mmCIF file of C-alpha atoms in Angstrom:
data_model
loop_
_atom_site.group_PDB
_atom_site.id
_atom_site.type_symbol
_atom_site.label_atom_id
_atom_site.label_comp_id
_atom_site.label_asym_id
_atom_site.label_seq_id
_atom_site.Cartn_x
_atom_site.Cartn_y
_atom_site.Cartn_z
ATOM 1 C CA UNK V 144 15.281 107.721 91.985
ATOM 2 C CA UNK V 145 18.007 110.121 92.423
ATOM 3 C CA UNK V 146 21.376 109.149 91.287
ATOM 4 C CA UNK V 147 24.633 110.034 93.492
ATOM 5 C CA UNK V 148 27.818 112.263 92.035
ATOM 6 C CA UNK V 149 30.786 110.473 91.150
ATOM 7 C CA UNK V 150 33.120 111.747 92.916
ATOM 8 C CA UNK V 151 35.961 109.372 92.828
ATOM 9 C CA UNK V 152 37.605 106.631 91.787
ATOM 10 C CA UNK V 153 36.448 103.405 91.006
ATOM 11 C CA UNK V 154 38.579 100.021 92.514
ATOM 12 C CA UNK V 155 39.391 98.747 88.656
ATOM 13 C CA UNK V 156 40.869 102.306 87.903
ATOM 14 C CA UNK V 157 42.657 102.615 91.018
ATOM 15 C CA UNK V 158 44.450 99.210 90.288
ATOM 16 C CA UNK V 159 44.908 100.080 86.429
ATOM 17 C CA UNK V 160 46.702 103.570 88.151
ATOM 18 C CA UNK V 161 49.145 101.781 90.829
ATOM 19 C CA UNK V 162 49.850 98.620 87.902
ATOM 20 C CA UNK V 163 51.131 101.433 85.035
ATOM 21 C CA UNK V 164 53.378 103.877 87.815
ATOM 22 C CA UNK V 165 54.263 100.160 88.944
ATOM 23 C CA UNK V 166 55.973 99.677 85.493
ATOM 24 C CA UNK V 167 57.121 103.106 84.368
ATOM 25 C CA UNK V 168 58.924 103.023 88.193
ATOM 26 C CA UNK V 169 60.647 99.494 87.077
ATOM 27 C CA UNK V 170 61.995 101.038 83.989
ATOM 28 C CA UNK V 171 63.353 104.565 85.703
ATOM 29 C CA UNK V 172 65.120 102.255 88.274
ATOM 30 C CA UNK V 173 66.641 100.292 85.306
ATOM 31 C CA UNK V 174 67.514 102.903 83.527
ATOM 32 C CA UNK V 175 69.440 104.492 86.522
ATOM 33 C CA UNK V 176 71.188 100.910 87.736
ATOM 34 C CA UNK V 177 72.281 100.703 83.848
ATOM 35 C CA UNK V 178 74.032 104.107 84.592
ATOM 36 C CA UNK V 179 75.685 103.174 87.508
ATOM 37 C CA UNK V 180 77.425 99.775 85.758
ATOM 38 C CA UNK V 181 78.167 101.752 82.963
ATOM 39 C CA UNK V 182 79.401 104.839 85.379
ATOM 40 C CA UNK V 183 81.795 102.465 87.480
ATOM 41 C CA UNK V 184 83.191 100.928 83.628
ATOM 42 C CA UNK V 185 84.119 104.265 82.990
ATOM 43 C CA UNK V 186 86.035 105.189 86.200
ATOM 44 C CA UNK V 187 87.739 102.121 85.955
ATOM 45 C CA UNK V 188 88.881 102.611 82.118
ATOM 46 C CA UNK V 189 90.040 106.270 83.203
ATOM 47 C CA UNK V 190 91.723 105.289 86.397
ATOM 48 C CA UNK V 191 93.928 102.790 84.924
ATOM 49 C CA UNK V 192 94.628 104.621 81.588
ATOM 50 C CA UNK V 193 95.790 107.878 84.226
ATOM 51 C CA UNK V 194 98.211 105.251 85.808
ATOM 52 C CA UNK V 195 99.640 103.831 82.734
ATOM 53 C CA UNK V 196 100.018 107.231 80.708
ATOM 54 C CA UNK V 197 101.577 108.803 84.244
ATOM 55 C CA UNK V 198 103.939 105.945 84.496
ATOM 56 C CA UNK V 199 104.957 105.272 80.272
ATOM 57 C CA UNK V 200 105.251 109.060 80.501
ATOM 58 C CA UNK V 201 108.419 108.693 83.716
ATOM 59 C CA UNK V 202 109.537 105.786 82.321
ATOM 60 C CA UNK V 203 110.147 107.321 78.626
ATOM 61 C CA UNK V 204 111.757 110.436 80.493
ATOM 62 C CA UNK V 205 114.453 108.430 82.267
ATOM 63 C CA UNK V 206 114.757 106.336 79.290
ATOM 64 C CA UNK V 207 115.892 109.211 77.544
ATOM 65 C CA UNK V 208 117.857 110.828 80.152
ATOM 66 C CA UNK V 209 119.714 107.890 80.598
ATOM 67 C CA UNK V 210 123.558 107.278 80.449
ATOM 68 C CA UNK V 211 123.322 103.475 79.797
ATOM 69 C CA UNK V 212 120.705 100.570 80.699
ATOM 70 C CA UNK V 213 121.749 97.498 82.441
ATOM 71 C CA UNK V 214 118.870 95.347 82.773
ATOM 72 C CA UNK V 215 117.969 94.246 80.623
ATOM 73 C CA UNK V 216 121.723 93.463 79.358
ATOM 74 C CA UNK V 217 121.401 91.139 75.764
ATOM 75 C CA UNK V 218 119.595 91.653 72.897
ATOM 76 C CA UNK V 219 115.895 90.418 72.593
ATOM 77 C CA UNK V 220 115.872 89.420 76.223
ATOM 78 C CA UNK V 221 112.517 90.223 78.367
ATOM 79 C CA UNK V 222 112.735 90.933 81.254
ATOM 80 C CA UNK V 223 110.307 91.666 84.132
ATOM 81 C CA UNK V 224 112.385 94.161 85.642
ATOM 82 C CA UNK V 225 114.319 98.077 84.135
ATOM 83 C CA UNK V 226 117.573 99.199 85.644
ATOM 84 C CA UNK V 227 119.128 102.501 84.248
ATOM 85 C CA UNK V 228 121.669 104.815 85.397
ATOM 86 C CA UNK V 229 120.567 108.281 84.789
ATOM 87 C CA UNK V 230 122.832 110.907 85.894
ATOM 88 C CA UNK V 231 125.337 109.150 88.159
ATOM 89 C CA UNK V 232 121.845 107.882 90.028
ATOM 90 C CA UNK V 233 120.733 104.111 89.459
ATOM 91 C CA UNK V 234 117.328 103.660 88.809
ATOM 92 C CA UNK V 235 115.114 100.864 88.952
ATOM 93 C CA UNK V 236 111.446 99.691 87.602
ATOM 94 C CA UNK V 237 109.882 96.329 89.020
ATOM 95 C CA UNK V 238 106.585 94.888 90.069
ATOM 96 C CA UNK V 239 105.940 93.596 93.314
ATOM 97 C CA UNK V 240 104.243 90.188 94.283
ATOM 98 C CA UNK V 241 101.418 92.205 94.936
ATOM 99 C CA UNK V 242 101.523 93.180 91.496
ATOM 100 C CA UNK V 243 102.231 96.753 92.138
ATOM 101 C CA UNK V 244 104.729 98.546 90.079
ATOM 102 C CA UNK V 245 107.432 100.090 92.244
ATOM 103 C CA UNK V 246 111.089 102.367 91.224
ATOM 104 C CA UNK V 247 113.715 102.499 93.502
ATOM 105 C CA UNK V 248 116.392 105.127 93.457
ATOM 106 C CA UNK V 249 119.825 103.847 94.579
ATOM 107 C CA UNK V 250 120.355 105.480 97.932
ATOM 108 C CA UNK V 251 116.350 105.579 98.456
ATOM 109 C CA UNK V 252 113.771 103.070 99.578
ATOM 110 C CA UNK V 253 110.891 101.775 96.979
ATOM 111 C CA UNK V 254 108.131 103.776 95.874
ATOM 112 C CA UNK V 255 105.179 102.372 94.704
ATOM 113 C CA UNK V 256 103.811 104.372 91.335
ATOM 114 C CA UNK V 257 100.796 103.357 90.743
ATOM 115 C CA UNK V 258 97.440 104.241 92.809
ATOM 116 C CA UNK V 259 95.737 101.278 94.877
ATOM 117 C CA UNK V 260 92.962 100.706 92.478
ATOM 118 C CA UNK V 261 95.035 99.407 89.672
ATOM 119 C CA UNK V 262 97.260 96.378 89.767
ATOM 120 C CA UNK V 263 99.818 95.113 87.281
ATOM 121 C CA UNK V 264 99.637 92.256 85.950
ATOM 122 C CA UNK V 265 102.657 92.000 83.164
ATOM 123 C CA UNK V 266 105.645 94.255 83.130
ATOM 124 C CA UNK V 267 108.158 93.186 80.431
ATOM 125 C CA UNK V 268 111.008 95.429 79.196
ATOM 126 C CA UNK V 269 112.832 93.645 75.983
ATOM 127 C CA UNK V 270 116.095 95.298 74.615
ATOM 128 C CA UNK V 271 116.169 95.582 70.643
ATOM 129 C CA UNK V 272 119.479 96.541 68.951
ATOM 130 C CA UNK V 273 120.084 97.982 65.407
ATOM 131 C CA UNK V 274 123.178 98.149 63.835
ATOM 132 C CA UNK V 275 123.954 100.274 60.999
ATOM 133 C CA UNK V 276 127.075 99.675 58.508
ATOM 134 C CA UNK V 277 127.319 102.518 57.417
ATOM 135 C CA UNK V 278 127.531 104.825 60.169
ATOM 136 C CA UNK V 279 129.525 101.489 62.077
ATOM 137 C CA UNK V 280 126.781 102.327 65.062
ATOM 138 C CA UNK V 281 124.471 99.945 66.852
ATOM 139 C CA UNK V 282 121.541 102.053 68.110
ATOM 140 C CA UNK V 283 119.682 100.199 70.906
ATOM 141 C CA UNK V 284 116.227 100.492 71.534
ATOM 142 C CA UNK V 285 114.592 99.826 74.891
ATOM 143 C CA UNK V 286 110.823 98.543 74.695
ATOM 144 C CA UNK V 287 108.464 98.121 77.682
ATOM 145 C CA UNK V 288 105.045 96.920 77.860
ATOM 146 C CA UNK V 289 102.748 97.187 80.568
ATOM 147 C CA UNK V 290 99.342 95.184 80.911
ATOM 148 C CA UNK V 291 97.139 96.654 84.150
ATOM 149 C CA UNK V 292 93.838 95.865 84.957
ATOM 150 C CA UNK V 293 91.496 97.062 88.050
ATOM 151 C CA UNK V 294 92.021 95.848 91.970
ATOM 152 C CA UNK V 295 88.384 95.357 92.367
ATOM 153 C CA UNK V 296 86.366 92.098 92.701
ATOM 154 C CA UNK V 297 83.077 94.155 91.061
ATOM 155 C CA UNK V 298 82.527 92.807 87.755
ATOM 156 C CA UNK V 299 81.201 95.680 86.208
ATOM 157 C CA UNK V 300 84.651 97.755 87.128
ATOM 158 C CA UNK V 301 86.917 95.021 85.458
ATOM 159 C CA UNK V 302 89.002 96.300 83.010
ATOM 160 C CA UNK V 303 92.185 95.342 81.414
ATOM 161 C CA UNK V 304 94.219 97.732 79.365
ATOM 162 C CA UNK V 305 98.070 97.299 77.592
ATOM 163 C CA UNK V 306 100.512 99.990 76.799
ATOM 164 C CA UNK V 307 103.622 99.712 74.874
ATOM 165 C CA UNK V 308 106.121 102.301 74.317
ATOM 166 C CA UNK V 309 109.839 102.032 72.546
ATOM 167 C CA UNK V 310 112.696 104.607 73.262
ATOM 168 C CA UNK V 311 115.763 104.686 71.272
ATOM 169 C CA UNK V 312 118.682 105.254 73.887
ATOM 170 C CA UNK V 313 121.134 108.438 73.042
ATOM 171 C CA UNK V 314 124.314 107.770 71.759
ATOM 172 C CA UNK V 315 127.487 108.814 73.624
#
């Protein structure tokens, strides 16, 4: 009796074959999905840190160019809303109802500061004052703190970030 080659495969192996790429597939196309969650977390923490260090950074700068403040006017009061005049020029900070943050330049119309993708949702600017007896000087401090958090429904791109910043005003 003469026995025939075996050439190929058998069913069992073939099954054994597909059931093991089956699973090491599964796992590469977990592997990449967990990338892409993690990718869109990351965008979303540098897109909103971006807008708050762009907009701390302009606030502080007219803060300190700033001839005097007038909202907000007493001491310890928060307010949700910053009104300087810097150079002969008022200038404004608020937040919309559609919680974007907007300035305003007297003479000019609004401008909204922040990029689409991040919305605001606390803007509070509290006025601290200082006095020292001995020099007979109050030195007043202006503090602002900013909470923003992503404008996307995606739950893996929801993030929520606080900033805080406190400028001393210059004496005149």
């Amino acid at each position: 009796m003469s026995r025939l080659p075996k050439n190929g495969f058998t069913l069992l192996e073939l099954l054994v074959y597909i059931g093991i790429l089956s699973f090491v597939l599964v796992v590469i196309a977990g592997v990449f999905i967990t990338f892409g969650q993690g990718k869109g977390k990351v965008d979303a923490r540098a897109e909103i840190n971006q807008n708050l260090s762009l907009i701390i950074g302009k606030i502080q700068q007219d803060l300190q160019d700033a001839d005097s403040v007038s909202t907000p006017s007493s001491t310890n009061d928060a307010t949700s809303s910053l009104s300087m005049d810097v150079n002969g020029t008022t200038v404004s900070y608020a937040t919309s109802s559609d919680s974007t943050l907007f300035t305003r330049t007297s003479g000019s119309d609004t401008q909204t500061i922040n990029s689409g993708k991040v919305k605001f949702n606390s803007f509070l600017v509290e006025r601290l004052e200082n006095t020292n007896y001995t020099l007979n000087q109050t030195f007043v401090t202006i503090k602002v703190i900013i909470t923003a958090s992503t404008n996307n429904d995606a739950s893996e791109e929801q993030y929520s970030q606080t900033k805080q910043t406190s400028v001393v005003l210059r004496q005149n």
